[in-house]
Coordinates of C-alpha atoms in Angstrom, one line a residue:
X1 CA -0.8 -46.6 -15.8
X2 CA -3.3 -45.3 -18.3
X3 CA -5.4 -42.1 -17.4
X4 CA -9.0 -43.2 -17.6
X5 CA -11.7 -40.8 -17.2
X6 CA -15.0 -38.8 -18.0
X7 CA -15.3 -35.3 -16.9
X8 CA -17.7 -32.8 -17.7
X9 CA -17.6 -29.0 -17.9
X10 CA -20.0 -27.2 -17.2
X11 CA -20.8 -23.9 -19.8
X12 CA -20.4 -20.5 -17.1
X13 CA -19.9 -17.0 -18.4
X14 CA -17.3 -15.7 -15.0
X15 CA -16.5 -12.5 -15.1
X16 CA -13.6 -11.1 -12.3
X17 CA -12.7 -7.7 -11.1
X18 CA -12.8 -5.4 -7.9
X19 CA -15.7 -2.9 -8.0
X20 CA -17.1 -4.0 -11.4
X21 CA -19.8 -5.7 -10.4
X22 CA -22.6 -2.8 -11.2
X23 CA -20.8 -2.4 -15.1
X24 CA -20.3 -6.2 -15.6
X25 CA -24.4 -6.5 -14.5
X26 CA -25.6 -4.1 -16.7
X27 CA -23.4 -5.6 -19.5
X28 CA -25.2 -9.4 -18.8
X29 CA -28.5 -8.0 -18.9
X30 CA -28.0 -6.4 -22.3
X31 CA -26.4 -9.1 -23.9
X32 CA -29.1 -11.2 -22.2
X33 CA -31.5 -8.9 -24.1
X34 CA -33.3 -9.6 -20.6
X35 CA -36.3 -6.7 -19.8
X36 CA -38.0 -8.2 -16.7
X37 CA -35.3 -8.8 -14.3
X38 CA -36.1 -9.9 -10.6
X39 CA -33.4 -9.2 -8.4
X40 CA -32.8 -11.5 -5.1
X41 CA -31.3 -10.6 -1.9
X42 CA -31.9 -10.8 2.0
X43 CA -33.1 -7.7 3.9
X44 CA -29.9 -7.5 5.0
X45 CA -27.6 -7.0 1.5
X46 CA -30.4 -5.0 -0.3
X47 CA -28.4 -2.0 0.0
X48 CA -25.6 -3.4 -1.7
X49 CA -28.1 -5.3 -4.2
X50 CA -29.2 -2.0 -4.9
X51 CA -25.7 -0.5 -5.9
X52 CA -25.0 -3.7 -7.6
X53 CA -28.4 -3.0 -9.6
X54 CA -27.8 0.4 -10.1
X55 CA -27.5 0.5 -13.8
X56 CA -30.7 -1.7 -14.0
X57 CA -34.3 -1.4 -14.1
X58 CA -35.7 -4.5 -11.9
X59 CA -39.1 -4.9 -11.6
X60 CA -39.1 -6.7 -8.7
X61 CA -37.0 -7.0 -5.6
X62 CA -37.4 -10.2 -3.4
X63 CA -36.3 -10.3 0.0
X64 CA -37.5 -13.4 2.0
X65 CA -34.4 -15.4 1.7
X66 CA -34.3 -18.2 4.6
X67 CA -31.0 -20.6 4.9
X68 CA -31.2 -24.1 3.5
X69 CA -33.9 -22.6 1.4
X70 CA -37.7 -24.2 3.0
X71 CA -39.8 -25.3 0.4
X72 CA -42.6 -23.0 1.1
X73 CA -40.0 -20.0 0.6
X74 CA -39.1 -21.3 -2.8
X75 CA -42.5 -21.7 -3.0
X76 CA -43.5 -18.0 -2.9
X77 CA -40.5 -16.6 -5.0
X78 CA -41.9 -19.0 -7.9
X79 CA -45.4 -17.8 -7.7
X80 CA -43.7 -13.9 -7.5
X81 CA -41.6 -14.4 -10.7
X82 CA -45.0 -15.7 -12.8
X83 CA -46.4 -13.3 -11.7
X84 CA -44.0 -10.4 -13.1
X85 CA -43.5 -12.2 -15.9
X86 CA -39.2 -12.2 -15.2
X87 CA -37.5 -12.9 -18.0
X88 CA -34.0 -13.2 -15.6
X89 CA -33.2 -13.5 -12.2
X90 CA -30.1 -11.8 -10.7
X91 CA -29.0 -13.1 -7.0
X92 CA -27.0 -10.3 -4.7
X93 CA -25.4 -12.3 -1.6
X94 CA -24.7 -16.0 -0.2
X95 CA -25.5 -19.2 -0.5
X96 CA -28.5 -19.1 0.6
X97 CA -29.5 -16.3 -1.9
X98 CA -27.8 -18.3 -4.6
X99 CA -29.7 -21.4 -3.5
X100 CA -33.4 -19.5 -3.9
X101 CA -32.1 -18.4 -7.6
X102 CA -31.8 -21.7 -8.4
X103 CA -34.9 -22.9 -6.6
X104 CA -36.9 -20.5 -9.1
X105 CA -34.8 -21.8 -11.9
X106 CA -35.6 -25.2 -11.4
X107 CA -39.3 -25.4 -12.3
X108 CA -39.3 -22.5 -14.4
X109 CA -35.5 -22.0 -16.5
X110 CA -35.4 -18.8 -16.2
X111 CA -32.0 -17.8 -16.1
X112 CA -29.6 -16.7 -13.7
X113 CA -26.9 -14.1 -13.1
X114 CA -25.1 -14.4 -9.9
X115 CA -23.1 -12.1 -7.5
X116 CA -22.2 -13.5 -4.9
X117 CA -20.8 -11.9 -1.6
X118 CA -19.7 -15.1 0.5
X119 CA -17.2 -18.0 -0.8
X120 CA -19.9 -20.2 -0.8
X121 CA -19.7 -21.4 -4.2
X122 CA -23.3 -22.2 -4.9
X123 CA -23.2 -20.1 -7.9
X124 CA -20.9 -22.3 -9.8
X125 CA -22.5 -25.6 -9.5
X126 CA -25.6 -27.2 -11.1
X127 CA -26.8 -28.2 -7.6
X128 CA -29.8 -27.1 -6.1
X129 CA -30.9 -27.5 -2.5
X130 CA -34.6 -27.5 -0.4
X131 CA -35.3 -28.4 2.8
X132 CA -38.9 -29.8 3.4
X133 CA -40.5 -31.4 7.4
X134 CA -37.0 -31.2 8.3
X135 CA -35.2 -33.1 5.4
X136 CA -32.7 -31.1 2.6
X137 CA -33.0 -32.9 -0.5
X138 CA -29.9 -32.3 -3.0
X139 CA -29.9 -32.7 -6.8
X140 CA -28.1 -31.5 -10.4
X141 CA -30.1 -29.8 -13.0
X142 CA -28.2 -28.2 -15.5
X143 CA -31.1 -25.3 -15.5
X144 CA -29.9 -24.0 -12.1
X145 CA -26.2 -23.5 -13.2
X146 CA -25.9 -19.4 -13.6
X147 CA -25.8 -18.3 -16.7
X148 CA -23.1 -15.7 -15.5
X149 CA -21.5 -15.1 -12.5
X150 CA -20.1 -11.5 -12.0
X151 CA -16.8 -11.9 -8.3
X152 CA -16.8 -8.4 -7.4
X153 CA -14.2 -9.1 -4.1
X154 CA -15.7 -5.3 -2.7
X155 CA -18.8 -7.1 -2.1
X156 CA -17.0 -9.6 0.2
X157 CA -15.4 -6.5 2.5
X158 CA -18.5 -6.4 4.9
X159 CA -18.3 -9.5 5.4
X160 CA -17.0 -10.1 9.0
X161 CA -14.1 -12.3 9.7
X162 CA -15.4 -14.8 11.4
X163 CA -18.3 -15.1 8.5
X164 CA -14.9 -14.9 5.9
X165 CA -13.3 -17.5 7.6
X166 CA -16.3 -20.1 7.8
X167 CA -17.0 -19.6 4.7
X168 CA -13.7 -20.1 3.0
X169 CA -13.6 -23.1 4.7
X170 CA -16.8 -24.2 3.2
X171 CA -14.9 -23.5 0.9
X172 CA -11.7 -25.8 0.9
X173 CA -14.6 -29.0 2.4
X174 CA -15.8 -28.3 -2.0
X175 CA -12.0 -28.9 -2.8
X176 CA -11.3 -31.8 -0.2
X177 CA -14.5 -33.6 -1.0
X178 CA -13.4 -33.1 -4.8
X179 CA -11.0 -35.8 -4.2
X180 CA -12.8 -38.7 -3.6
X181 CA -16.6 -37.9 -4.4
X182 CA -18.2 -40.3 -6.8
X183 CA -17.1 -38.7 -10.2
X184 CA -13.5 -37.4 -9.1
X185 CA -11.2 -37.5 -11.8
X186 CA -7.6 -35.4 -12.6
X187 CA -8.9 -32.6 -13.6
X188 CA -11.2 -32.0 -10.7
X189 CA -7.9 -32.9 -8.7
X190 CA -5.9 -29.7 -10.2
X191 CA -8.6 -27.6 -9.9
X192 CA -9.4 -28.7 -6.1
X193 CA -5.5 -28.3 -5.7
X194 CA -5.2 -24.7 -7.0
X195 CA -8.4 -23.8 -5.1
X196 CA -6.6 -25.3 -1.5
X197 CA -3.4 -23.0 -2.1
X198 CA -5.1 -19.8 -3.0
X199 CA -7.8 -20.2 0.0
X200 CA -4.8 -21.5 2.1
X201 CA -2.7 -17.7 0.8
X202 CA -6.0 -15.4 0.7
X203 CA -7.7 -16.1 4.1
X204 CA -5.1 -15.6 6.6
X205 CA -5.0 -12.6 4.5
X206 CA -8.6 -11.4 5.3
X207 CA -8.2 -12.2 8.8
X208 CA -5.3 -9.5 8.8
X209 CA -6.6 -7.3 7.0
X210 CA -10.2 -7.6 6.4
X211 CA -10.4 -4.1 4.5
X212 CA -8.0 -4.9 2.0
X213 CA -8.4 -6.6 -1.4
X214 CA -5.8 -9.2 -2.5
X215 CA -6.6 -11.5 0.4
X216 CA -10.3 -11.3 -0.3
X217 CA -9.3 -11.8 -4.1
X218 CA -7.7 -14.9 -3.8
X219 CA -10.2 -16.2 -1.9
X220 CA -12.7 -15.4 -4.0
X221 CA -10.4 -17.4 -6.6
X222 CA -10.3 -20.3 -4.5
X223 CA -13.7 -20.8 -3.9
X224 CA -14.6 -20.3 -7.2
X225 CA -12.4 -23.6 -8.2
X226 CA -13.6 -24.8 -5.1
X227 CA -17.0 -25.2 -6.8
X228 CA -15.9 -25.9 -10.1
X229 CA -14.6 -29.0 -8.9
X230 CA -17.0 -30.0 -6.6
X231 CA -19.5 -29.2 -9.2
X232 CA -17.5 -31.9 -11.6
X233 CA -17.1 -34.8 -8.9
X234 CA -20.5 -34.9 -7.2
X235 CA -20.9 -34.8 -3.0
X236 CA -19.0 -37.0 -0.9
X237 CA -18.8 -38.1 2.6
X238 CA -18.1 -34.4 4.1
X239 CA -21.3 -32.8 2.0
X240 CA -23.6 -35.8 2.9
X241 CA -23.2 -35.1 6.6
X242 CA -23.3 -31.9 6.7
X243 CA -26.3 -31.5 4.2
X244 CA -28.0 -33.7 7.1
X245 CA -26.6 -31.2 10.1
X246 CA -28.3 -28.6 8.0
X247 CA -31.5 -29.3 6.8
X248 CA -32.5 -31.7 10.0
X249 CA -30.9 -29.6 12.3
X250 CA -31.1 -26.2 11.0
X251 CA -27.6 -25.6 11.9
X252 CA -25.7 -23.1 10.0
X253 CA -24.3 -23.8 6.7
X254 CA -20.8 -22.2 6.3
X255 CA -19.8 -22.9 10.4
X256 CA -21.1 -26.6 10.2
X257 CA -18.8 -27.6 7.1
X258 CA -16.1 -25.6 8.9
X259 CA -16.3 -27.7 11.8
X260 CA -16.8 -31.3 10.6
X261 CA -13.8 -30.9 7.7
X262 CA -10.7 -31.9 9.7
X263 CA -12.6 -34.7 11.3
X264 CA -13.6 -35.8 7.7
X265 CA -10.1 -35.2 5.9
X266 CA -8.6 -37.0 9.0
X267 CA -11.4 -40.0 8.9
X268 CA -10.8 -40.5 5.1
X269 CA -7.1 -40.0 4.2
X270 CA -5.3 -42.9 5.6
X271 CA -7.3 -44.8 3.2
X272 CA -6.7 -42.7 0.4
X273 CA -2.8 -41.4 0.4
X274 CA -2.4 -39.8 -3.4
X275 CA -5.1 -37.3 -2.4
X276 CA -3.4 -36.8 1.1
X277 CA -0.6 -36.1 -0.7
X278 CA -2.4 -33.7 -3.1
X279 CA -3.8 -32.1 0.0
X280 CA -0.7 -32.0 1.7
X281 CA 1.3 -30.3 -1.1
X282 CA -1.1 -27.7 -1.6
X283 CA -0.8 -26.7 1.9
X284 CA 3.0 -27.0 1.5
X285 CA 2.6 -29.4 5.2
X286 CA 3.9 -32.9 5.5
X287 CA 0.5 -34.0 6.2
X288 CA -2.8 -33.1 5.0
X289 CA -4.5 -32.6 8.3
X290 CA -1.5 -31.0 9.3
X291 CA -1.6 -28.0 6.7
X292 CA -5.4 -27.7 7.4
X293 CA -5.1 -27.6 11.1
X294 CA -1.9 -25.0 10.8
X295 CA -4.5 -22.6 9.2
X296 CA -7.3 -23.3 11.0
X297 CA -5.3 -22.4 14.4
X298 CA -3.9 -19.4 12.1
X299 CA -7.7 -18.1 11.5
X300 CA -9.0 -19.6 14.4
X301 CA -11.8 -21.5 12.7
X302 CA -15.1 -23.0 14.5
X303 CA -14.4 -26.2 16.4
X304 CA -17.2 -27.7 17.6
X305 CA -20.5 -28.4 16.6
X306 CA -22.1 -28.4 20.1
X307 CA -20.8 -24.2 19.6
X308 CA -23.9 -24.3 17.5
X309 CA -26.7 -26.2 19.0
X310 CA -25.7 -29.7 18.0
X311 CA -26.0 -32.3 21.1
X312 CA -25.1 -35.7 21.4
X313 CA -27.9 -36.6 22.2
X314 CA -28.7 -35.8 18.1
X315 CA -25.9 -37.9 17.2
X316 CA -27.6 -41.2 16.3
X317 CA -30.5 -39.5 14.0
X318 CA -27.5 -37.5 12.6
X319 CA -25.9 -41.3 11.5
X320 CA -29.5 -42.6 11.0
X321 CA -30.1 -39.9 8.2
X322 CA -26.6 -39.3 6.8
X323 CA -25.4 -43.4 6.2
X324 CA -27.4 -44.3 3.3
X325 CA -26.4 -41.4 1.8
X326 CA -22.9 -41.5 2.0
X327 CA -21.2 -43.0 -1.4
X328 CA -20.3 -46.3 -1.4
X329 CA -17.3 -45.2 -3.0
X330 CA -15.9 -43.7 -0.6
X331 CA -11.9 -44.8 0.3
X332 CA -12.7 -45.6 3.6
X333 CA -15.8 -47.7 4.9
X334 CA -18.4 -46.3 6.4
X335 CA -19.7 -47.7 9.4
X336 CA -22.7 -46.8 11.7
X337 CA -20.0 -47.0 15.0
X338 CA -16.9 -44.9 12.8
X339 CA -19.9 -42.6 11.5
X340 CA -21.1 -42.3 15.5
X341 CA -17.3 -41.5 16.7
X342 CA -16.7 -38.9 13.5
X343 CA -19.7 -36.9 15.1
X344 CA -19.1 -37.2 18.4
X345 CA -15.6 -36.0 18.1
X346 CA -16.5 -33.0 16.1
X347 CA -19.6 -32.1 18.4
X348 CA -17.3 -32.0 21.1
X349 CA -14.4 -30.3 19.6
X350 CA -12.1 -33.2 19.8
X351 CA -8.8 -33.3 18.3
X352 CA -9.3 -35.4 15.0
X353 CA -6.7 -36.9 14.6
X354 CA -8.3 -39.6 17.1
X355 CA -10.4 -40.6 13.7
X356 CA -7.2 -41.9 11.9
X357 CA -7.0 -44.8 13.9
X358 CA -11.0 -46.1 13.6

């Protein structure tokens, strides 16, 4: 069979390497020729913001950073850039620091360097995020993508291992999704590939050693592939639901795809076997949900949604909100009863593989 297919790649300045963050900023803002930098960051990282920055001369640090980034929040980091007159906005942390970048960026294009300290991956995709009354709203602009991104794997030390862990795997849902979102294509395959074996090598790891640098290397490696790919192939069935557990429910971003990924990858793979195999052989398993569930036990990942303030009694405006958005292309149908029994097995912690036989 002939390969068939349109990709696109997306233009990203990376730049990789332990405790260079602070050098390789300084060096973007020069060859930026950028002289009113705003740098964001929670409360919370502006210490290491501040070390980051150290060869800078912001004029303005903004700290209210909120998860799933509110509107209003956006909001008031918009009016503070006007009014500074920023010529570039560098964001120091997560995804949720990464996502307020870009919801600046959006109405105004003014560019971004990123540093991020989690595996979230926002900082390699064009997608943008707000949550308004209780709905998140998702879209691509090509204005949001960071003009730079500067992986700096010290940064990701402090981050504890539970927090490493959830959001690696937020992580490996970019790669899984990769391989049967809307646009998925071959090259979004390797990259999702490569991105499962190094996450599946670097976090156990971090778990082990959460001081030490290869592990937290890889897995900055992997989640930056992670991101590239999901990036490419658009958000599937595992980023529609969990973009509704977020921004309806307020529940927490990394944990939440953490938790619903097995019960996804063992919904959808039955119905599509070359990217179970894909997934399978990157884990070196004999299944796919097998080699995700052997490290998941090995990092002891979240398991249930109810751990985090999901009930079933939220289940049916969870499947209310999340159907219409999932992709008609996805391999497997998606029902409002399979949709029901996918939540209520990963509220309750259930063992997924009670999904592959919907």
């Amino acid at each position: 069979m002939s390969l068939v297919f349109e990709h696109v790649t997306l233009g990203q300045r990376v730049l990789f390497g332990s405790g260079e963050a602070a050098g390789h900023l300084a060096k973007e803002v020069s060859r930026l020729g950028a002289e009113r930098v705003m740098v964001i960051a929670s409360e919370f990282e502006l210490p290491m913001a501040r070390r980051v920055a150290a060869g800078i001369d912001p004029v303005l640090w903004h700290t209210d950073v909120v998860m799933h980034v509110p509107v209003e929040v956006a909001e008031k980091a918009r009016a503070a850039a006007a009014e500074h007159k920023v010529d570039l906005l560098v964001s120091v942390g997560g995804g949720s620091t990464t996502g307020l970048a870009k919801a600046v960026a959006l109405e105004t294009g003014i560019p971004i360097v990123a540093v991020p300290t989690t595996y979230a991956g926002s900082e390699a995709t064009n997608v943008w995020g707000l949550t308004e009354a209780a709905r998140k709203t998702t879209g691509t602009d090509d204005r949001v993508l960071p003009v730079s991104v500067l992986y700096d794997a010290e940064l990701t030390v402090s981050l504890p291992v539970d927090m490493s862990v959830a959001s690696g795997l937020n992580g490996m849902a970019h790669c899984i999704d990769s391989l049967w979102a809307p646009r998925a294509d071959p090259i979004n395959a390797a990259l999702a590939a490569e991105g499962i074996r190094s996450l599946a090598a670097g976090l156990p790891q971090v778990a082990a050693d959460p001081a030490g640098l290869p592990g937290r290397e890889q897995a900055l490696y992997g989640c930056y592939l992670a991101a590239v790919a999901f990036a490419s192939a658009g958000s599937g069935i595992h980023h529609k639901i969990c973009h509704v557990l977020g921004g309806t429910f307020n529940l927490p971003h990394a944990q939440t795809h953490a938790t619903v990924l097995p019960y996804v990858l063992a919904f959808n793979a039955p119905a599509a076997p070359e990217a179970g195999k894909r997934i399978a052989a990157a884990f070196g398993a004999g299944t796919a949900l097998e080699g995700l569930q052997a490290l998941r036990e090995t990092l002891d990942a979240p398991r249930a949604l109810a751990d985090y303030g999901f009930t079933p009694g939220d289940i049916a405006d969870a499947v209310r909100i999340a159907l219409p958005a999932i992709p008609e292309s996805n391999p497997r149908k998606v029902t409002e009863a399979n949709l029901t029994a996918l939540l209520a097995a990963a509220t309750a912690g259930e063992d997924p593989k009670t999904l592959t036989d919907l």
